[in-house]
XYZ file of C-alpha atoms in Angstrom:
112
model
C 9.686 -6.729 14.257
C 5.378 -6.416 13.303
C 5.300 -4.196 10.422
C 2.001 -3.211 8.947
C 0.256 -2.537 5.462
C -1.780 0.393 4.616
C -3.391 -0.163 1.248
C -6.282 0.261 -1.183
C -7.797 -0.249 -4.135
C -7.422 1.485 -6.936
C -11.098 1.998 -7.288
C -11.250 3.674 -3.938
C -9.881 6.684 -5.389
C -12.651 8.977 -7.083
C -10.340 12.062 -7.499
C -10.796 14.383 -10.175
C -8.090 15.348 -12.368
C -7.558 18.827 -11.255
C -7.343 17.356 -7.629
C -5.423 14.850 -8.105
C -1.870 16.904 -7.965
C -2.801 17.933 -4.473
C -3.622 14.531 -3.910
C -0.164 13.119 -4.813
C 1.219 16.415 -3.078
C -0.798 16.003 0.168
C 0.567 11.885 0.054
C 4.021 12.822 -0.786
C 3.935 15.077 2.112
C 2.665 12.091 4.483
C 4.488 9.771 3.939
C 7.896 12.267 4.218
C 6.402 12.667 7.564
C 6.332 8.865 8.112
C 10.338 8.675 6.943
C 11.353 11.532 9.234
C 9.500 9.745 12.011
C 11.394 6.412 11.131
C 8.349 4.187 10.533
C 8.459 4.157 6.845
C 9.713 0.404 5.131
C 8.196 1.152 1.862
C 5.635 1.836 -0.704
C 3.895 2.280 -4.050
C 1.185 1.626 -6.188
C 0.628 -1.577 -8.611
C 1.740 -0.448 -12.294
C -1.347 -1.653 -14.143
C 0.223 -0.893 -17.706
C 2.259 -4.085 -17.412
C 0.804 -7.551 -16.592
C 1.912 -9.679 -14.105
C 3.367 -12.839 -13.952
C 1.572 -16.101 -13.388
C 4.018 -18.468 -11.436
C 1.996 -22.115 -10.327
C 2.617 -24.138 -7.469
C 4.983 -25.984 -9.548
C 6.853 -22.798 -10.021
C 6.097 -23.024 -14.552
C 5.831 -19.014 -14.993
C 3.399 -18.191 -17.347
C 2.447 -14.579 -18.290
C -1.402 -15.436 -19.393
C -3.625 -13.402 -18.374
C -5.602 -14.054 -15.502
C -8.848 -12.408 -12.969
C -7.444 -10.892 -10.383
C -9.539 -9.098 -7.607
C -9.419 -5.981 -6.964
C -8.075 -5.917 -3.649
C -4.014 -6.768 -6.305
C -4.416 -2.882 -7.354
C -4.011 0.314 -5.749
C -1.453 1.274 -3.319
C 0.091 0.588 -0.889
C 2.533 1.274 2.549
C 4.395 -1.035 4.791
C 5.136 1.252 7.983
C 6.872 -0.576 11.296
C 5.688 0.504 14.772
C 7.375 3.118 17.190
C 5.303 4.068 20.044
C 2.072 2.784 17.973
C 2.228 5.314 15.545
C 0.920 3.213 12.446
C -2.812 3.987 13.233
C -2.207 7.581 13.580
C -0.291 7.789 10.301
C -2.771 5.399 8.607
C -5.410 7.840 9.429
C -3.266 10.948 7.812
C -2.674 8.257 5.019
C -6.331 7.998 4.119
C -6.836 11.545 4.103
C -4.197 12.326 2.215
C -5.625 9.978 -0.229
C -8.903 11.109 -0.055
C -10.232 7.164 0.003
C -10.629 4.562 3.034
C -7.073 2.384 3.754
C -6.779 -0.908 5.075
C -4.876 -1.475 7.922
C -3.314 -4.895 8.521
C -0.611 -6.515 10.800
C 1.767 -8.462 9.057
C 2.448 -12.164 10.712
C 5.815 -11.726 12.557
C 8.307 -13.886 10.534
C 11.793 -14.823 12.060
C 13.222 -15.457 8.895
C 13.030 -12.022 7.481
């Protein structure tokens, strides 16, 4: 079944700090409406107090530090379809959030 990802970066939010409990309130309250509607997979933001794991093409897992772009932080919502309703709730999403989301269709895998 396509699912898709909502997401952004964490610098894409420029909320203040007294807005920023209606902002988690107003989210919250999306994406309940996204579970009760039966579209929700799941979702969350990047925990950027701890550092991530390096793991090479060899599969050696390392935990030195590294550049990552941007585009690794944020958050994030994997929704799956029913009658189209992931660019509707993508939009409600991004207010909610107060900042621009990406929307993007996962590749359909048969193994998962």
């Amino acid at each position: 079944m396509t699912k898709y990802l909502i997401s952004f970066p964490g610098s894409a939010m420029d909320i203040s700090d007294e807005d920023m409990a209606a902002v988690g309130e107003a989210a919250h309250a999306v994406i309940r409406e996204a579970k009760d509607a039966g579209v929700y997979v799941f979702g969350g933001g990047i925990n950027e107090d701890v550092a991530p794991l390096m793991v090479a093409a060899d599969g050696t897992v390392t935990t030195r530090p590294t550049r990552r772009p941007k585009e690794f932080d944020g958050g994030f919502c994997v929704l799956t379809p029913v009658a189209r309703s992931h660019r509707p709730m993508a939009a409600k999403i991004a207010k909610a959030c107060r900042c621009s989301q990406e929307l993007r269709e996962f590749g359909y895998d048969p193994e998962s």
